[in-house]
Amino acid sequence: MNTQVALWVGFNLFVLAMLAVDLGLFHRKDHAVTPKEAGIWTLVWISISLAFCAGIWRFSGSTPALQWLTAYVVEYSLSVDNLFVFLMVFSYFRVAAEHQHRVLFWGILGAFVMRAVLIIAGAALVQRFHWLIYLFGAFLVFTAVKMLVSKDEEMDPEQKGIVKLARRVLPVARLGEGSRFFLTEDGRRKVTPLFIVLLVVEATDLLFALDSIPAVLGISQDAFIIYTSNVCAILGLRSLFFVVASLMDKFHFLKLGLSGILGFVGVKMLITYFNIHLPIVLSLGVIGGILLAAIVASLIWPKSPEPGHDRESAKT
C-alpha cells in the first residue's frame, strides 16, 4: 500500500514539475507556438511517456507495460479527435495564437482532476460490478456507429449549455485583456472572455473522457495504468495541437479510424461474456493498424476541395 501511494504521489509531482518548467521557463512569455517548437515538445512528451512505459516493463513485467502502451495509443489517437473541437472553439472565439497555449495548459490541469476521479471511480465500479464492462462495451459500439454515420457540422459554442450558464451566472467583462482570466472592470471583479473559452475546453474534455475512459477500461482495470497512460497522452495533446492544427483537413479518414478503434474495443469488452479474451499484443496491433491505415488512406486519397475553395484561392 505504501508503494502504491508513493507511485501515485511521485508520478503526479513529476508531472506538475514538468508543467511548471513548461509554463514557467519555456512559455513564460506569451507567444505563438511555431510548428517546429510544437514538434520538439511533442517528441519530448512521447519520449518521456515511452521511458515511463519502459520503467513499468522493468519493474512490473511485460503484460502491464503492454497494457499501458495500448491504453496510451488508444487515448492518444482518440485525443486527436478532440483537437478538431479545440480548433473550432479557438477560431469561433477568435483566441489569439499567443494565448492558445495558456488556455490548453490550464485546461489540462483541470483534466487531471476530472480524469483522476472518473478513472478511480470507474475502475472501482468495474472491479465490484463486473457486468458494467458489458455496459461500457455496448456504449462504445454505439458511440462508434454514431461517429461513423454522423455528419460533420459546424459547432456553435454559444449554444453549449456551459457557455449559456457561465454568461448567466458569472460577471463577464466586455473585453479581454491579454491572457488574463480575471480583471477588474467598473469596480467589479469579472471573468474575461478567455475564461469562458477555458470553461468550454474543460467541458469538452469531460465529454471526451466519457468515451475514452470506458475504452481504456476495456484494456486494463488497473487504475494506475489507466490514469498514467491518460495523463501522458493528454500531456502531449497541447503540443500536438499546434503540430496538426494546419493539417486537420489532410487526415479526413481519421474519424473513420477512430470509429473503428472504439468499435473494436467495445466488441473486445463484450466478448469477454463468452470467456473470450484477446491477447494484449493482438489488441495493440489491431489498434495501431487501424490508426495507421486511416492516416495512409488520407494521404493516398486526399480530400476533395470544397466547392468555391479554388475560386477563393485564385482571388488571393
Coordinates of C-alpha atoms in Angstrom, one line a residue:
M1 CA 0.0 0.0 0.0
N2 CA 2.8 2.4 0.8
T3 CA 4.5 1.6 -2.5
Q4 CA 1.2 2.4 -4.4
V5 CA 0.8 5.7 -2.6
A6 CA 4.4 6.6 -3.4
L7 CA 3.9 5.8 -7.1
W8 CA 0.8 7.9 -7.3
V9 CA 2.4 10.8 -5.4
G10 CA 5.7 10.6 -7.3
F11 CA 4.0 10.5 -10.7
N12 CA 1.8 13.5 -10.0
L13 CA 4.7 15.5 -8.5
F14 CA 6.8 14.7 -11.6
V15 CA 4.0 15.8 -14.0
L16 CA 3.4 19.1 -12.0
A17 CA 7.2 19.8 -12.1
M18 CA 7.3 19.3 -15.8
L19 CA 4.3 21.5 -16.3
A20 CA 5.9 24.2 -14.1
V21 CA 9.1 24.0 -16.2
D22 CA 7.0 24.2 -19.4
L23 CA 5.0 27.2 -18.4
G24 CA 7.4 29.0 -16.1
L25 CA 10.6 28.6 -18.2
F26 CA 9.8 27.9 -21.9
H27 CA 6.4 29.6 -22.1
R28 CA 6.9 32.4 -19.6
K29 CA 6.1 35.0 -22.2
D30 CA 3.0 34.6 -24.4
H31 CA 3.9 33.8 -28.0
A32 CA 2.6 32.0 -30.9
V33 CA 3.9 28.4 -30.8
T34 CA 5.6 27.5 -34.1
P35 CA 5.2 24.1 -35.7
K36 CA 8.9 23.4 -35.1
E37 CA 8.7 24.2 -31.4
A38 CA 5.5 22.2 -31.1
G39 CA 7.1 19.3 -32.9
I40 CA 10.1 19.3 -30.5
W41 CA 7.8 19.3 -27.4
T42 CA 5.6 16.5 -28.9
L43 CA 8.8 14.3 -29.3
V44 CA 9.8 15.3 -25.7
W45 CA 6.4 14.2 -24.3
I46 CA 6.3 11.0 -26.3
S47 CA 9.9 10.1 -25.3
I48 CA 9.0 10.7 -21.6
S49 CA 5.9 8.5 -22.0
L50 CA 7.9 5.7 -23.6
A51 CA 10.5 5.9 -20.9
F52 CA 7.8 5.6 -18.3
C53 CA 6.4 2.5 -20.1
A54 CA 9.9 1.0 -20.2
G55 CA 10.1 1.5 -16.4
I56 CA 6.8 -0.4 -16.0
W57 CA 8.2 -3.2 -18.1
R58 CA 11.4 -3.3 -16.0
F59 CA 9.7 -3.3 -12.6
S60 CA 6.2 -4.8 -13.3
G61 CA 6.7 -7.1 -16.3
S62 CA 5.7 -7.1 -19.9
T63 CA 1.9 -7.6 -19.5
P64 CA 1.3 -4.3 -17.5
A65 CA 3.7 -2.5 -19.8
L66 CA 1.8 -3.7 -23.0
Q67 CA -1.5 -2.8 -21.3
W68 CA -0.1 0.7 -20.6
L69 CA 1.2 1.2 -24.1
T70 CA -2.1 0.0 -25.7
A71 CA -4.1 2.4 -23.4
Y72 CA -1.7 5.2 -24.3
V73 CA -2.1 4.6 -28.0
V74 CA -5.9 4.5 -27.7
E75 CA -6.0 7.6 -25.6
Y76 CA -3.5 9.5 -27.8
S77 CA -5.3 8.6 -31.0
L78 CA -8.7 9.5 -29.6
S79 CA -7.3 12.8 -28.4
V80 CA -6.7 13.8 -32.0
D81 CA -10.4 14.0 -32.5
N82 CA -10.6 16.4 -29.6
L83 CA -8.2 18.7 -31.3
F84 CA -10.8 19.4 -34.0
V85 CA -13.1 20.8 -31.3
F86 CA -10.4 22.9 -29.7
L87 CA -9.6 24.3 -33.2
M88 CA -13.2 25.3 -33.8
V89 CA -13.5 26.8 -30.3
F90 CA -10.4 28.9 -30.7
S91 CA -11.5 30.0 -34.2
Y92 CA -15.0 30.9 -33.0
F93 CA -13.9 33.0 -30.0
R94 CA -11.0 34.4 -32.0
V95 CA -8.4 33.4 -29.5
A96 CA -5.0 34.9 -30.5
A97 CA -2.4 32.3 -31.3
E98 CA -0.1 33.6 -28.5
H99 CA -2.8 32.9 -25.9
Q100 CA -3.9 29.4 -27.0
H101 CA -1.1 27.6 -25.2
R102 CA -2.0 29.1 -21.8
V103 CA -5.7 28.0 -22.3
L104 CA -4.6 24.5 -23.1
F105 CA -2.2 24.4 -20.2
W106 CA -4.8 25.3 -17.5
G107 CA -7.3 23.1 -19.3
I108 CA -5.0 20.1 -18.8
L109 CA -4.6 20.8 -15.1
G110 CA -8.4 20.6 -14.8
A111 CA -8.4 17.5 -16.9
F112 CA -6.0 15.8 -14.4
V113 CA -8.5 16.2 -11.5
M114 CA -11.6 15.2 -13.6
R115 CA -9.9 12.1 -15.0
A116 CA -8.5 11.0 -11.7
V117 CA -12.0 11.0 -10.2
L118 CA -13.6 9.3 -13.2
I119 CA -10.8 6.7 -13.6
I120 CA -10.6 5.7 -9.9
A121 CA -14.4 5.5 -9.7
G122 CA -14.7 3.6 -13.0
A123 CA -12.0 1.1 -12.1
A124 CA -13.5 0.5 -8.7
L125 CA -17.0 0.0 -10.1
V126 CA -15.9 -2.4 -12.7
Q127 CA -14.0 -4.5 -10.2
R128 CA -17.0 -4.5 -7.9
F129 CA -19.7 -4.9 -10.6
H130 CA -18.1 -6.8 -13.4
W131 CA -21.3 -6.6 -15.6
L132 CA -20.5 -2.9 -16.1
I133 CA -17.8 -3.9 -18.6
Y134 CA -20.5 -5.1 -20.9
L135 CA -22.4 -1.9 -20.5
F136 CA -19.3 0.1 -21.3
G137 CA -18.7 -2.2 -24.3
A138 CA -22.2 -1.6 -25.7
F139 CA -21.8 2.1 -25.1
L140 CA -18.5 2.1 -27.1
V141 CA -20.1 0.2 -30.0
F142 CA -23.0 2.7 -30.0
T143 CA -20.6 5.6 -30.0
A144 CA -18.5 4.0 -32.9
V145 CA -21.7 3.6 -35.0
K146 CA -22.8 7.2 -34.2
M147 CA -19.4 8.6 -35.1
L148 CA -19.4 6.6 -38.3
V149 CA -22.8 7.8 -39.6
S150 CA -22.9 11.3 -38.2
K151 CA -22.1 14.2 -40.5
D152 CA -19.5 16.9 -39.7
E153 CA -21.4 20.0 -38.7
E154 CA -20.2 23.5 -37.7
M155 CA -20.2 23.8 -33.9
D156 CA -21.7 26.9 -32.3
P157 CA -20.0 27.1 -28.9
E158 CA -22.6 29.8 -27.9
Q159 CA -25.2 27.1 -27.9
K160 CA -23.4 25.0 -25.4
G161 CA -25.0 24.8 -22.0
I162 CA -21.8 25.7 -20.2
V163 CA -21.4 29.0 -22.2
K164 CA -25.1 30.0 -21.5
L165 CA -24.8 29.1 -17.8
A166 CA -21.4 31.0 -17.5
R167 CA -22.8 34.1 -19.1
R168 CA -25.9 34.0 -16.9
V169 CA -24.1 33.3 -13.6
L170 CA -20.7 34.9 -13.9
P171 CA -19.9 38.6 -14.5
V172 CA -18.2 38.6 -17.9
A173 CA -16.0 41.5 -18.9
R174 CA -16.9 43.2 -22.2
L175 CA -13.3 43.0 -23.4
G176 CA -10.4 40.6 -22.7
E177 CA -7.0 41.7 -21.6
G178 CA -4.2 39.6 -23.0
S179 CA -4.0 36.1 -21.5
R180 CA -5.7 37.0 -18.2
F181 CA -8.8 35.1 -17.0
F182 CA -9.9 37.7 -14.5
L183 CA -9.8 41.5 -14.4
T184 CA -11.4 44.5 -12.6
E185 CA -14.0 46.4 -14.7
D186 CA -16.4 49.1 -13.5
G187 CA -15.1 48.4 -9.9
R188 CA -16.1 44.7 -10.1
R189 CA -14.0 41.6 -10.4
K190 CA -15.1 39.9 -13.6
V191 CA -14.0 36.9 -15.8
T192 CA -12.7 37.6 -19.2
P193 CA -14.0 36.0 -22.5
L194 CA -10.8 33.9 -22.4
F195 CA -12.1 32.3 -19.2
I196 CA -15.3 31.3 -21.0
V197 CA -13.1 29.6 -23.6
L198 CA -11.3 27.7 -20.8
L199 CA -14.7 26.5 -19.5
V200 CA -15.6 25.2 -22.9
V201 CA -12.3 23.4 -23.2
E202 CA -12.8 21.8 -19.8
A203 CA -16.4 20.8 -20.7
T204 CA -15.2 19.3 -24.0
D205 CA -12.5 17.3 -22.3
L206 CA -15.1 16.0 -19.8
L207 CA -17.4 14.8 -22.6
F208 CA -14.4 13.3 -24.4
A209 CA -13.4 11.4 -21.3
L210 CA -16.8 9.7 -21.1
D211 CA -15.8 8.0 -24.4
S212 CA -12.1 7.4 -23.8
I213 CA -12.1 6.2 -20.2
P214 CA -14.5 3.3 -20.9
A215 CA -12.3 2.4 -23.9
V216 CA -9.2 2.1 -21.7
L217 CA -11.1 0.2 -19.1
G218 CA -11.5 -2.4 -21.8
I219 CA -7.8 -2.8 -21.9
S220 CA -7.0 -2.7 -18.2
Q221 CA -8.8 -2.2 -14.9
D222 CA -5.7 -1.1 -13.1
A223 CA -6.4 2.5 -12.0
F224 CA -2.7 3.4 -12.0
I225 CA -2.1 2.1 -15.6
I226 CA -5.3 3.8 -16.9
Y227 CA -4.6 7.2 -15.1
T228 CA -0.9 7.4 -16.0
S229 CA -1.5 6.5 -19.7
N230 CA -4.3 9.1 -19.9
V231 CA -2.2 11.8 -18.3
C232 CA 0.8 11.0 -20.6
A233 CA -1.4 11.2 -23.6
I234 CA -3.1 14.5 -22.8
L235 CA 0.3 16.0 -21.8
G236 CA 1.3 15.7 -25.4
L237 CA -2.0 16.9 -26.6
R238 CA -1.1 20.6 -26.3
S239 CA 2.0 20.5 -28.4
L240 CA 0.3 18.0 -30.8
F241 CA -2.5 20.6 -31.3
F242 CA 0.0 23.1 -32.8
V243 CA 1.6 20.5 -35.0
V244 CA -1.6 19.2 -36.6
A245 CA -3.7 22.4 -36.5
S246 CA -2.8 23.2 -40.1
L247 CA -3.0 19.6 -41.2
M248 CA -6.5 18.8 -39.9
D249 CA -8.2 18.5 -43.4
K250 CA -5.5 16.2 -44.7
F251 CA -6.4 13.3 -42.3
H252 CA -10.1 13.1 -43.2
F253 CA -10.2 9.3 -42.8
L254 CA -9.1 9.7 -39.2
K255 CA -12.7 9.9 -38.0
L256 CA -13.4 6.5 -39.7
G257 CA -10.3 5.1 -38.0
L258 CA -11.3 6.3 -34.6
S259 CA -14.7 4.8 -35.1
G260 CA -13.1 1.5 -35.9
I261 CA -10.9 1.7 -32.7
L262 CA -13.9 2.4 -30.5
G263 CA -15.9 -0.4 -32.1
F264 CA -13.0 -2.9 -31.7
V265 CA -12.5 -2.1 -28.0
G266 CA -16.3 -2.3 -27.5
V267 CA -16.5 -5.7 -29.1
K268 CA -13.5 -6.8 -27.2
M269 CA -15.2 -5.9 -23.9
L270 CA -18.5 -7.6 -25.0
I271 CA -17.0 -11.0 -26.0
T272 CA -15.5 -11.4 -22.5
Y273 CA -19.0 -12.6 -21.6
F274 CA -18.2 -15.7 -23.6
N275 CA -14.9 -16.0 -21.9
I276 CA -13.0 -14.9 -25.0
H277 CA -10.0 -12.7 -24.1
L278 CA -7.9 -11.3 -26.9
P279 CA -4.1 -11.1 -26.2
I280 CA -2.9 -7.6 -25.4
V281 CA -0.3 -7.8 -28.2
L282 CA -3.1 -8.6 -30.7
S283 CA -5.2 -5.7 -29.4
L284 CA -2.2 -3.3 -29.7
G285 CA -1.5 -4.5 -33.3
V286 CA -5.2 -4.1 -34.4
I287 CA -5.5 -0.6 -32.8
G288 CA -2.2 0.6 -34.3
G289 CA -3.0 -1.0 -37.7
I290 CA -6.4 0.8 -37.8
L291 CA -4.8 4.2 -36.9
L292 CA -2.0 3.7 -39.5
A293 CA -4.5 2.6 -42.2
A294 CA -6.6 5.8 -41.6
I295 CA -3.5 8.0 -41.9
V296 CA -2.1 6.3 -45.0
A297 CA -5.6 6.3 -46.7
S298 CA -5.9 10.0 -46.0
L299 CA -2.6 10.6 -47.8
I300 CA -3.3 8.3 -50.7
W301 CA -6.9 9.6 -51.3
P302 CA -6.8 13.3 -50.3
K303 CA -10.0 15.1 -49.5
S304 CA -11.6 16.9 -52.5
P305 CA -11.6 20.7 -52.1
E306 CA -14.9 22.2 -51.1
P307 CA -16.9 24.0 -53.8
G308 CA -15.7 27.5 -54.3
H309 CA -12.4 26.9 -52.5
D310 CA -10.4 27.0 -55.7
R311 CA -12.1 30.3 -56.7
E312 CA -11.3 31.8 -53.4
S313 CA -7.7 30.7 -53.6
A314 CA -7.4 32.1 -57.0
K315 CA -8.6 35.5 -55.8
T316 CA -6.0 35.6 -53.0

